[in-house]
PDB file of C-alpha atoms in Angstrom:
ATOM      1  CA  MET A   1       0.000   0.000   0.000  1.00 49.00           C
ATOM      2  CA  LYS A   2       1.364   3.424  -0.953  1.00 54.00           C
ATOM      3  CA  HIS A   3       0.376   5.137   2.318  1.00 60.00           C
ATOM      4  CA  SER A   4       2.500   4.728   5.450  1.00 71.00           C
ATOM      5  CA  LEU A   5       2.115   6.269   8.887  1.00 71.00           C
ATOM      6  CA  HIS A   6       5.243   8.378   8.365  1.00 71.00           C
ATOM      7  CA  THR A   7       4.193   9.755   4.987  1.00 82.00           C
ATOM      8  CA  ILE A   8       0.638  10.486   6.176  1.00 82.00           C
ATOM      9  CA  ILE A   9       1.860  12.399   9.248  1.00 79.00           C
ATOM     10  CA  LEU A  10       4.429  14.287   7.169  1.00 78.00           C
ATOM     11  CA  GLU A  11       1.837  15.163   4.543  1.00 85.00           C
ATOM     12  CA  ILE A  12      -0.612  16.450   7.158  1.00 86.00           C
ATOM     13  CA  HIS A  13       2.091  18.449   8.975  1.00 78.00           C
ATOM     14  CA  ASN A  14       3.230  20.039   5.705  1.00 80.00           C
ATOM     15  CA  LYS A  15      -0.335  21.024   4.899  1.00 86.00           C
ATOM     16  CA  GLU A  16      -0.825  22.428   8.401  1.00 83.00           C
ATOM     17  CA  ASP A  17       2.305  24.552   8.007  1.00 75.00           C
ATOM     18  CA  LYS A  18       1.220  25.803   4.574  1.00 81.00           C
ATOM     19  CA  ILE A  19      -2.314  26.698   5.654  1.00 84.00           C
ATOM     20  CA  SER A  20      -1.040  28.274   8.872  1.00 76.00           C
ATOM     21  CA  ALA A  21       1.287  30.502   6.830  1.00 70.00           C
ATOM     22  CA  GLN A  22      -1.636  31.643   4.690  1.00 77.00           C
ATOM     23  CA  SER A  23      -4.206  32.095   7.481  1.00 75.00           C
ATOM     24  CA  GLU A  24      -4.427  34.929   9.975  1.00 74.00           C
ATOM     25  CA  ARG A  25      -7.173  33.340  12.085  1.00 82.00           C
ATOM     26  CA  LEU A  26      -7.504  29.921  13.670  1.00 85.00           C
ATOM     27  CA  ILE A  27     -11.069  29.764  12.313  1.00 91.00           C
ATOM     28  CA  ASP A  28      -9.762  29.938   8.744  1.00 91.00           C
ATOM     29  CA  GLU A  29      -7.032  27.390   9.447  1.00 89.00           C
ATOM     30  CA  ALA A  30      -9.498  24.944  11.018  1.00 93.00           C
ATOM     31  CA  TYR A  31     -11.910  25.306   8.090  1.00 95.00           C
ATOM     32  CA  GLN A  32      -9.227  24.766   5.445  1.00 95.00           C
ATOM     33  CA  MET A  33      -7.763  21.786   7.301  1.00 94.00           C
ATOM     34  CA  THR A  34     -11.237  20.245   7.618  1.00 96.00           C
ATOM     35  CA  LEU A  35     -11.714  20.435   3.858  1.00 96.00           C
ATOM     36  CA  TYR A  36      -8.226  19.091   3.168  1.00 96.00           C
ATOM     37  CA  LEU A  37      -8.521  16.158   5.588  1.00 96.00           C
ATOM     38  CA  GLN A  38     -11.968  15.279   4.278  1.00 96.00           C
ATOM     39  CA  ASP A  39     -10.556  15.073   0.740  1.00 96.00           C
ATOM     40  CA  LEU A  40      -7.532  13.096   1.960  1.00 95.00           C
ATOM     41  CA  LEU A  41      -9.743  10.604   3.775  1.00 95.00           C
ATOM     42  CA  PHE A  42     -11.917  10.208   0.673  1.00 95.00           C
ATOM     43  CA  SER A  43      -8.916   9.559  -1.595  1.00 94.00           C
ATOM     44  CA  VAL A  44      -7.481   7.016   0.845  1.00 94.00           C
ATOM     45  CA  LYS A  45     -10.864   5.310   1.041  1.00 94.00           C
ATOM     46  CA  GLU A  46     -11.032   5.045  -2.756  1.00 94.00           C
ATOM     47  CA  HIS A  47      -7.575   3.495  -2.799  1.00 92.00           C
ATOM     48  CA  VAL A  48      -8.406   0.966  -0.065  1.00 93.00           C
ATOM     49  CA  ILE A  49     -11.670  -0.145  -1.635  1.00 92.00           C
ATOM     50  CA  LYS A  50     -10.122  -0.400  -5.101  1.00 93.00           C
ATOM     51  CA  THR A  51      -6.797  -2.002  -4.141  1.00 92.00           C
ATOM     52  CA  GLY A  52      -7.397  -3.732  -0.820  1.00 92.00           C
ATOM     53  CA  PHE A  53      -4.551  -5.022   1.351  1.00 93.00           C
ATOM     54  CA  LYS A  54      -1.729  -7.459   0.688  1.00 93.00           C
ATOM     55  CA  ASN A  55      -2.210  -9.296   3.988  1.00 95.00           C
ATOM     56  CA  ASP A  56      -3.742  -9.081   7.463  1.00 94.00           C
ATOM     57  CA  GLU A  57      -0.770  -7.177   8.874  1.00 94.00           C
ATOM     58  CA  GLU A  58      -1.169  -4.387   6.319  1.00 94.00           C
ATOM     59  CA  GLU A  59      -4.897  -4.147   7.023  1.00 95.00           C
ATOM     60  CA  ILE A  60      -4.338  -4.012  10.780  1.00 95.00           C
ATOM     61  CA  GLN A  61      -1.656  -1.323  10.457  1.00 93.00           C
ATOM     62  CA  PHE A  62      -3.949   0.793   8.316  1.00 95.00           C
ATOM     63  CA  PHE A  63      -6.934   0.668  10.657  1.00 95.00           C
ATOM     64  CA  ARG A  64      -4.870   0.914  13.847  1.00 94.00           C
ATOM     65  CA  THR A  65      -2.499   3.747  12.857  1.00 92.00           C
ATOM     66  CA  ILE A  66      -3.003   5.336   9.443  1.00 93.00           C
ATOM     67  CA  LYS A  67      -6.727   5.986   9.139  1.00 95.00           C
ATOM     68  CA  PRO A  68      -7.117   7.152  12.785  1.00 94.00           C
ATOM     69  CA  GLN A  69      -4.431   9.812  12.242  1.00 92.00           C
ATOM     70  CA  ILE A  70      -6.422  11.294   9.346  1.00 94.00           C
ATOM     71  CA  LEU A  71      -9.857  10.881  10.915  1.00 95.00           C
ATOM     72  CA  GLY A  72      -8.647  12.037  14.347  1.00 94.00           C
ATOM     73  CA  LYS A  73      -7.264  15.274  12.924  1.00 93.00           C
ATOM     74  CA  LEU A  74     -10.456  15.727  10.879  1.00 96.00           C
ATOM     75  CA  ILE A  75     -12.655  15.366  13.978  1.00 95.00           C
ATOM     76  CA  TYR A  76     -10.347  17.757  15.838  1.00 94.00           C
ATOM     77  CA  TYR A  77     -10.263  20.552  13.264  1.00 94.00           C
ATOM     78  CA  ASN A  78     -13.996  20.312  12.626  1.00 96.00           C
ATOM     79  CA  LYS A  79     -14.642  20.662  16.370  1.00 95.00           C
ATOM     80  CA  VAL A  80     -12.205  23.591  16.658  1.00 94.00           C
ATOM     81  CA  TYR A  81     -14.041  25.346  13.822  1.00 95.00           C
ATOM     82  CA  ARG A  82     -17.383  24.824  15.560  1.00 95.00           C
ATOM     83  CA  ILE A  83     -16.008  26.040  18.893  1.00 95.00           C
ATOM     84  CA  GLU A  84     -14.337  29.123  17.417  1.00 93.00           C
ATOM     85  CA  THR A  85     -17.342  30.154  15.314  1.00 94.00           C
ATOM     86  CA  THR A  86     -19.710  30.015  18.293  1.00 93.00           C
ATOM     87  CA  CYS A  87     -17.430  31.802  20.789  1.00 90.00           C
ATOM     88  CA  PRO A  88     -19.412  34.902  21.926  1.00 86.00           C
ATOM     89  CA  VAL A  89     -16.473  37.226  22.721  1.00 81.00           C
ATOM     90  CA  SER A  90     -12.699  37.514  22.183  1.00 76.00           C
ATOM     91  CA  ASN A  91     -11.611  37.918  25.821  1.00 74.00           C
ATOM     92  CA  GLY A  92     -12.758  38.535  29.385  1.00 76.00           C
ATOM     93  CA  LYS A  93     -14.759  36.479  31.889  1.00 82.00           C
ATOM     94  CA  MET A  94     -17.329  35.317  29.331  1.00 87.00           C
ATOM     95  CA  TYR A  95     -14.493  34.110  27.081  1.00 85.00           C
ATOM     96  CA  TYR A  96     -12.930  32.145  29.937  1.00 85.00           C
ATOM     97  CA  SER A  97     -16.305  30.732  30.957  1.00 90.00           C
ATOM     98  CA  TYR A  98     -17.057  29.631  27.397  1.00 92.00           C
ATOM     99  CA  PHE A  99     -13.817  27.677  26.984  1.00 91.00           C
ATOM    100  CA  SER A 100     -14.043  26.314  30.537  1.00 90.00           C
ATOM    101  CA  ASN A 101     -17.475  24.902  29.682  1.00 93.00           C
ATOM    102  CA  GLN A 102     -16.087  23.383  26.489  1.00 93.00           C
ATOM    103  CA  LEU A 103     -13.317  21.732  28.509  1.00 90.00           C
ATOM    104  CA  ALA A 104     -15.787  20.426  31.086  1.00 91.00           C
ATOM    105  CA  SER A 105     -17.901  18.953  28.280  1.00 91.00           C
ATOM    106  CA  LEU A 106     -14.838  17.242  26.810  1.00 90.00           C
ATOM    107  CA  LYS A 107     -13.993  15.759  30.212  1.00 87.00           C
ATOM    108  CA  ARG A 108     -17.523  14.416  30.650  1.00 87.00           C
ATOM    109  CA  GLU A 109     -17.366  12.756  27.249  1.00 83.00           C
ATOM    110  CA  TYR A 110     -13.988  11.260  28.119  1.00 82.00           C
ATOM    111  CA  ILE A 111     -15.259   9.843  31.415  1.00 80.00           C
ATOM    112  CA  GLU A 112     -18.585   8.572  30.083  1.00 73.00           C
ATOM    113  CA  HIS A 113     -17.543   7.147  26.718  1.00 69.00           C
ATOM    114  CA  ILE A 114     -13.777   6.601  26.559  1.00 74.00           C
ATOM    115  CA  CYS A 115     -11.638   6.049  29.648  1.00 72.00           C
ATOM    116  CA  ASN A 116     -13.662   3.259  31.258  1.00 68.00           C
ATOM    117  CA  SER A 117     -13.904   1.067  28.177  1.00 80.00           C
ATOM    118  CA  ASP A 118     -11.974  -2.182  27.746  1.00 86.00           C
ATOM    119  CA  PHE A 119     -10.783  -0.985  24.354  1.00 88.00           C
ATOM    120  CA  TYR A 120      -9.345   2.246  25.778  1.00 88.00           C
ATOM    121  CA  ARG A 121      -7.295   0.291  28.317  1.00 88.00           C
ATOM    122  CA  TYR A 122      -6.196  -2.090  25.566  1.00 91.00           C
ATOM    123  CA  TYR A 123      -5.111   0.758  23.269  1.00 89.00           C
ATOM    124  CA  ARG A 124      -3.401   2.764  26.006  1.00 85.00           C
ATOM    125  CA  SER A 125      -1.419  -0.242  27.257  1.00 87.00           C
ATOM    126  CA  GLY A 126       0.052  -0.766  23.784  1.00 87.00           C
ATOM    127  CA  ARG A 127      -1.255  -4.308  23.551  1.00 90.00           C
ATOM    128  CA  THR A 128      -1.506  -6.002  20.150  1.00 93.00           C
ATOM    129  CA  ASP A 129      -2.882  -9.437  21.046  1.00 95.00           C
ATOM    130  CA  ARG A 130      -6.440  -8.505  20.003  1.00 94.00           C
ATOM    131  CA  ASP A 131      -5.567  -6.464  16.938  1.00 95.00           C
ATOM    132  CA  HIS A 132      -7.073  -9.113  14.653  1.00 95.00           C
ATOM    133  CA  THR A 133     -10.392  -8.563  16.427  1.00 93.00           C
ATOM    134  CA  TYR A 134     -10.296  -4.763  16.697  1.00 94.00           C
ATOM    135  CA  PHE A 135      -8.609  -3.738  13.451  1.00 96.00           C
ATOM    136  CA  LYS A 136      -9.762  -6.203  10.823  1.00 95.00           C
ATOM    137  CA  ARG A 137     -12.991  -5.618   8.944  1.00 93.00           C
ATOM    138  CA  GLY A 138     -15.988  -7.876   9.488  1.00 88.00           C
ATOM    139  CA  ASN A 139     -15.396  -8.614  13.171  1.00 85.00           C
ATOM    140  CA  ILE A 140     -17.856  -6.217  14.843  1.00 77.00           C
ATOM    141  CA  ASN A 141     -19.448  -7.865  17.879  1.00 73.00           C
ATOM    142  CA  TYR A 142     -22.910  -6.369  18.364  1.00 69.00           C
ATOM    143  CA  HIS A 143     -23.310  -8.243  21.671  1.00 59.00           C
ATOM    144  CA  ASP A 144     -21.018  -5.598  23.202  1.00 66.00           C
ATOM    145  CA  GLY A 145     -23.787  -2.974  22.982  1.00 62.00           C
ATOM    146  CA  LEU A 146     -21.743  -0.642  20.817  1.00 67.00           C
ATOM    147  CA  ASN A 147     -22.446   3.019  20.129  1.00 68.00           C
ATOM    148  CA  SER A 148     -25.072   3.562  17.414  1.00 69.00           C
ATOM    149  CA  ILE A 149     -22.401   5.118  15.167  1.00 74.00           C
ATOM    150  CA  VAL A 150     -21.506   1.532  14.292  1.00 73.00           C
ATOM    151  CA  PHE A 151     -24.629   1.352  12.095  1.00 78.00           C
ATOM    152  CA  GLU A 152     -23.525   4.381  10.055  1.00 77.00           C
ATOM    153  CA  ILE A 153     -19.990   3.287   9.179  1.00 83.00           C
ATOM    154  CA  ASP A 154     -18.969   1.756   5.863  1.00 88.00           C
ATOM    155  CA  PRO A 155     -17.974  -1.853   6.648  1.00 89.00           C
ATOM    156  CA  GLU A 156     -15.603  -1.776   3.670  1.00 92.00           C
ATOM    157  CA  PHE A 157     -13.663   1.109   5.195  1.00 94.00           C
ATOM    158  CA  SER A 158     -13.993   0.715   8.933  1.00 92.00           C
ATOM    159  CA  THR A 159     -13.665  -1.792  11.754  1.00 92.00           C
ATOM    160  CA  PHE A 160     -15.481   0.612  14.139  1.00 90.00           C
ATOM    161  CA  TYR A 161     -12.474   0.577  16.468  1.00 92.00           C
ATOM    162  CA  ASP A 162     -10.477   2.701  14.051  1.00 95.00           C
ATOM    163  CA  TYR A 163     -13.141   5.338  14.710  1.00 92.00           C
ATOM    164  CA  LYS A 164     -12.768   4.905  18.473  1.00 91.00           C
ATOM    165  CA  THR A 165      -8.989   5.308  18.093  1.00 93.00           C
ATOM    166  CA  ALA A 166      -9.535   8.469  16.057  1.00 94.00           C
ATOM    167  CA  ARG A 167     -11.756   9.858  18.818  1.00 91.00           C
ATOM    168  CA  ILE A 168      -9.004   9.245  21.384  1.00 90.00           C
ATOM    169  CA  ILE A 169      -6.534  11.141  19.169  1.00 89.00           C
ATOM    170  CA  ALA A 170      -9.002  13.978  18.569  1.00 91.00           C
ATOM    171  CA  ASN A 171      -9.820  14.321  22.272  1.00 89.00           C
ATOM    172  CA  GLU A 172      -6.135  14.630  23.184  1.00 85.00           C
ATOM    173  CA  LEU A 173      -5.697  17.400  20.613  1.00 85.00           C
ATOM    174  CA  LEU A 174      -8.866  19.164  21.775  1.00 90.00           C
ATOM    175  CA  TYR A 175      -7.711  18.981  25.387  1.00 85.00           C
ATOM    176  CA  SER A 176      -4.415  20.702  24.537  1.00 79.00           C
ATOM    177  CA  TYR A 177      -6.215  23.316  22.423  1.00 84.00           C
ATOM    178  CA  LEU A 178      -8.739  24.171  25.157  1.00 87.00           C
ATOM    179  CA  ILE A 179      -6.067  24.325  27.857  1.00 80.00           C
ATOM    180  CA  THR A 180      -4.177  26.980  25.890  1.00 75.00           C
ATOM    181  CA  LYS A 181      -7.387  29.002  25.603  1.00 80.00           C
ATOM    182  CA  ILE A 182      -7.707  29.300  29.368  1.00 76.00           C
ATOM    183  CA  ASN A 183      -5.467  31.759  31.224  1.00 54.00           C
ATOM    184  CA  PRO A 184      -4.402  30.249  34.565  1.00 46.00           C
ATOM    185  CA  ASP A 185      -2.801  33.524  35.685  1.00 44.00           C
ATOM    186  CA  GLU A 186      -6.280  35.041  35.998  1.00 43.00           C
ATOM    187  CA  HIS A 187      -7.974  31.907  37.363  1.00 42.00           C
ATOM    188  CA  PRO A 188      -6.183  30.011  40.155  1.00 38.00           C
ATOM    189  CA  ASP A 189      -8.375  26.933  39.730  1.00 42.00           C
ATOM    190  CA  ALA A 190      -7.218  26.464  36.150  1.00 45.00           C
ATOM    191  CA  ILE A 191      -5.639  23.167  35.186  1.00 46.00           C
ATOM    192  CA  LEU A 192      -2.095  24.216  34.357  1.00 47.00           C
ATOM    193  CA  GLN A 193      -0.255  23.433  37.577  1.00 53.00           C
ATOM    194  CA  LYS A 194       3.509  23.057  37.856  1.00 54.00           C
ATOM    195  CA  PRO A 195       4.747  19.742  39.280  1.00 55.00           C
ATOM    196  CA  GLU A 196       6.114  20.141  42.804  1.00 56.00           C
ATOM    197  CA  SER A 197       9.505  18.889  41.643  1.00 55.00           C
ATOM    198  CA  SER A 198       9.848  21.767  39.143  1.00 57.00           C
ATOM    199  CA  LYS A 199       8.693  24.706  41.264  1.00 61.00           C
ATOM    200  CA  ASP A 200      12.168  26.248  41.029  1.00 72.00           C
ATOM    201  CA  ILE A 201      12.289  26.006  37.216  1.00 80.00           C
ATOM    202  CA  PHE A 202      11.299  29.218  35.438  1.00 82.00           C
ATOM    203  CA  TRP A 203      11.371  30.539  31.884  1.00 88.00           C
ATOM    204  CA  THR A 204      13.279  33.815  32.101  1.00 89.00           C
ATOM    205  CA  ASP A 205      13.241  34.906  28.468  1.00 88.00           C
ATOM    206  CA  SER A 206      10.237  36.282  26.578  1.00 87.00           C
ATOM    207  CA  LYS A 207       7.124  34.264  25.742  1.00 87.00           C
ATOM    208  CA  ASN A 208       7.823  34.842  22.055  1.00 87.00           C
ATOM    209  CA  ALA A 209      11.240  33.240  22.514  1.00 90.00           C
ATOM    210  CA  LEU A 210       9.645  30.122  24.005  1.00 92.00           C
ATOM    211  CA  ILE A 211       7.067  29.964  21.203  1.00 91.00           C
ATOM    212  CA  GLU A 212       9.904  30.194  18.676  1.00 92.00           C
ATOM    213  CA  LEU A 213      11.646  27.266  20.385  1.00 94.00           C
ATOM    214  CA  ILE A 214       8.417  25.224  20.482  1.00 93.00           C
ATOM    215  CA  TYR A 215       7.723  25.720  16.777  1.00 91.00           C
ATOM    216  CA  SER A 216      11.312  24.837  15.870  1.00 93.00           C
ATOM    217  CA  LEU A 217      11.035  21.556  17.799  1.00 92.00           C
ATOM    218  CA  TYR A 218       7.706  20.829  16.112  1.00 89.00           C
ATOM    219  CA  ALA A 219       8.920  21.699  12.603  1.00 88.00           C
ATOM    220  CA  SER A 220      12.051  19.547  12.997  1.00 89.00           C
ATOM    221  CA  GLY A 221      10.118  16.522  14.256  1.00 87.00           C
ATOM    222  CA  ALA A 222      12.574  16.314  17.162  1.00 89.00           C
ATOM    223  CA  ILE A 223       9.921  15.209  19.691  1.00 87.00           C
ATOM    224  CA  SER A 224       8.247  11.791  19.318  1.00 82.00           C
ATOM    225  CA  HIS A 225       9.377  11.613  15.674  1.00 81.00           C
ATOM    226  CA  GLY A 226       7.041  14.499  14.838  1.00 80.00           C
ATOM    227  CA  LYS A 227       3.941  12.515  15.794  1.00 76.00           C
ATOM    228  CA  ILE A 228       2.515  15.079  18.239  1.00 79.00           C
ATOM    229  CA  GLY A 229       1.166  18.510  17.414  1.00 78.00           C
ATOM    230  CA  VAL A 230       2.556  21.909  18.261  1.00 82.00           C
ATOM    231  CA  ARG A 231      -0.152  22.593  20.849  1.00 78.00           C
ATOM    232  CA  LYS A 232       0.689  19.436  22.791  1.00 79.00           C
ATOM    233  CA  ILE A 233       4.387  20.380  22.783  1.00 86.00           C
ATOM    234  CA  SER A 234       3.361  23.837  23.949  1.00 85.00           C
ATOM    235  CA  LEU A 235       1.311  22.381  26.791  1.00 81.00           C
ATOM    236  CA  MET A 236       4.344  20.406  28.003  1.00 84.00           C
ATOM    237  CA  PHE A 237       6.424  23.578  28.219  1.00 87.00           C
ATOM    238  CA  GLN A 238       3.609  25.575  29.801  1.00 82.00           C
ATOM    239  CA  ILE A 239       3.258  22.985  32.573  1.00 79.00           C
ATOM    240  CA  LEU A 240       7.035  22.680  33.047  1.00 83.00           C
ATOM    241  CA  PHE A 241       7.614  26.419  33.357  1.00 82.00           C
ATOM    242  CA  GLY A 242       4.232  27.412  34.841  1.00 77.00           C
ATOM    243  CA  ILE A 243       3.717  29.926  32.068  1.00 78.00           C
ATOM    244  CA  THR A 244       0.735  30.805  29.872  1.00 76.00           C
ATOM    245  CA  LEU A 245       1.460  31.290  26.185  1.00 79.00           C
ATOM    246  CA  GLY A 246      -2.029  32.190  24.986  1.00 72.00           C
ATOM    247  CA  ASP A 247      -2.870  32.019  21.289  1.00 73.00           C
ATOM    248  CA  LEU A 248       0.071  30.241  19.653  1.00 78.00           C
ATOM    249  CA  HIS A 249      -1.327  30.682  16.171  1.00 75.00           C
ATOM    250  CA  HIS A 250      -1.420  34.479  16.309  1.00 74.00           C
ATOM    251  CA  ALA A 251       1.981  34.657  17.998  1.00 80.00           C
ATOM    252  CA  PHE A 252       3.496  32.490  15.276  1.00 81.00           C
ATOM    253  CA  HIS A 253       1.862  34.576  12.545  1.00 77.00           C
ATOM    254  CA  ARG A 254       3.411  37.719  14.028  1.00 79.00           C
ATOM    255  CA  MET A 255       6.754  35.946  14.229  1.00 83.00           C
ATOM    256  CA  LYS A 256       6.646  35.138  10.509  1.00 81.00           C
ATOM    257  CA  THR A 257       6.041  38.761   9.555  1.00 79.00           C
ATOM    258  CA  ARG A 258       8.276  40.589  12.039  1.00 78.00           C
ATOM    259  CA  SER A 259      11.126  42.765  10.830  1.00 78.00           C
ATOM    260  CA  GLY A 260      14.701  41.560  11.128  1.00 82.00           C
ATOM    261  CA  SER A 261      15.442  37.918  11.823  1.00 88.00           C
ATOM    262  CA  ARG A 262      12.358  35.739  12.148  1.00 89.00           C
ATOM    263  CA  THR A 263      14.389  33.313  14.287  1.00 91.00           C
ATOM    264  CA  ALA A 264      16.018  35.825  16.641  1.00 90.00           C
ATOM    265  CA  PHE A 265      15.954  33.549  19.691  1.00 92.00           C
ATOM    266  CA  LEU A 266      17.342  30.534  17.821  1.00 94.00           C
ATOM    267  CA  ASP A 267      20.070  32.746  16.354  1.00 93.00           C
ATOM    268  CA  GLN A 268      20.987  33.868  19.874  1.00 92.00           C
ATOM    269  CA  LEU A 269      20.998  30.264  21.135  1.00 94.00           C
ATOM    270  CA  LYS A 270      23.488  29.306  18.434  1.00 94.00           C
ATOM    271  CA  THR A 271      25.711  32.286  19.244  1.00 92.00           C
ATOM    272  CA  SER A 272      25.587  31.594  22.992  1.00 91.00           C
ATOM    273  CA  LEU A 273      26.475  27.927  22.525  1.00 92.00           C
ATOM    274  CA  GLU A 274      29.388  28.726  20.221  1.00 91.00           C
ATOM    275  CA  GLU A 275      30.730  31.280  22.700  1.00 90.00           C
ATOM    276  CA  TYR A 276      30.416  28.731  25.499  1.00 89.00           C
ATOM    277  CA  MET A 277      32.305  26.160  23.415  1.00 90.00           C
ATOM    278  CA  ASP A 278      35.064  28.675  22.717  1.00 88.00           C
ATOM    279  CA  LYS A 279      35.690  29.110  26.455  1.00 85.00           C
ATOM    280  CA  ASP A 280      37.154  25.604  26.607  1.00 67.00           C
ATOM    281  CA  LEU A 281      39.573  26.193  23.741  1.00 63.00           C
TER     282      LEU A 281
END
């Protein structure tokens, strides 16, 4: 099969970068990515139905890893578009309340429909012993009392559990997105809390410098082989340093259009490291 997990992730990341460079608002980016991912999913579906799979292993890999990456991102961007287009204000208490309610709704869905399921524990543990049951077509067990979405899927292009995997991926992305929308500096009960072991670790440069570092790590694929998004990387740094970065998308757009070097912080890092190396000479 011509599609691999690496090429699919790379293709989606490249498209995200291109659309991000052309879009000034997250709403526009989410809308364009929804259209792109919908077309990508359709073209992959055509290929699968026309060509099929060489063996069981190829089929399992597709429904366990490849399709969920596309569908998960599609669910995510579609939800972001819906959230952004119904947000009543651009800041203030109502803004915080709106995104807090969205986060609470996501948590309820996670608790009620995802985290307590046998499949979720199976997927999270990295097990593969039941992959032939979960990720091969034609094995849906209706005795399990499955969600009614199972009756709407195309049995030629779904095992049902590929959809559940995609929802897990989408929910993780949505969680990171909603966290960055909430400002913990203004609301002490917000979720971003520094671990006790890192209370003495602080980011002492500008927020823009940290955003520049985050995007460079994302663009290079240096973290988890490029398999996690920029917002999840951002969340890691925000928790580590106890800092709120706000709207990454707008900050990055300003970075791309600023005068002088667009990578000022990375340039300074290189200079500082070279000067430190020279001290030992």
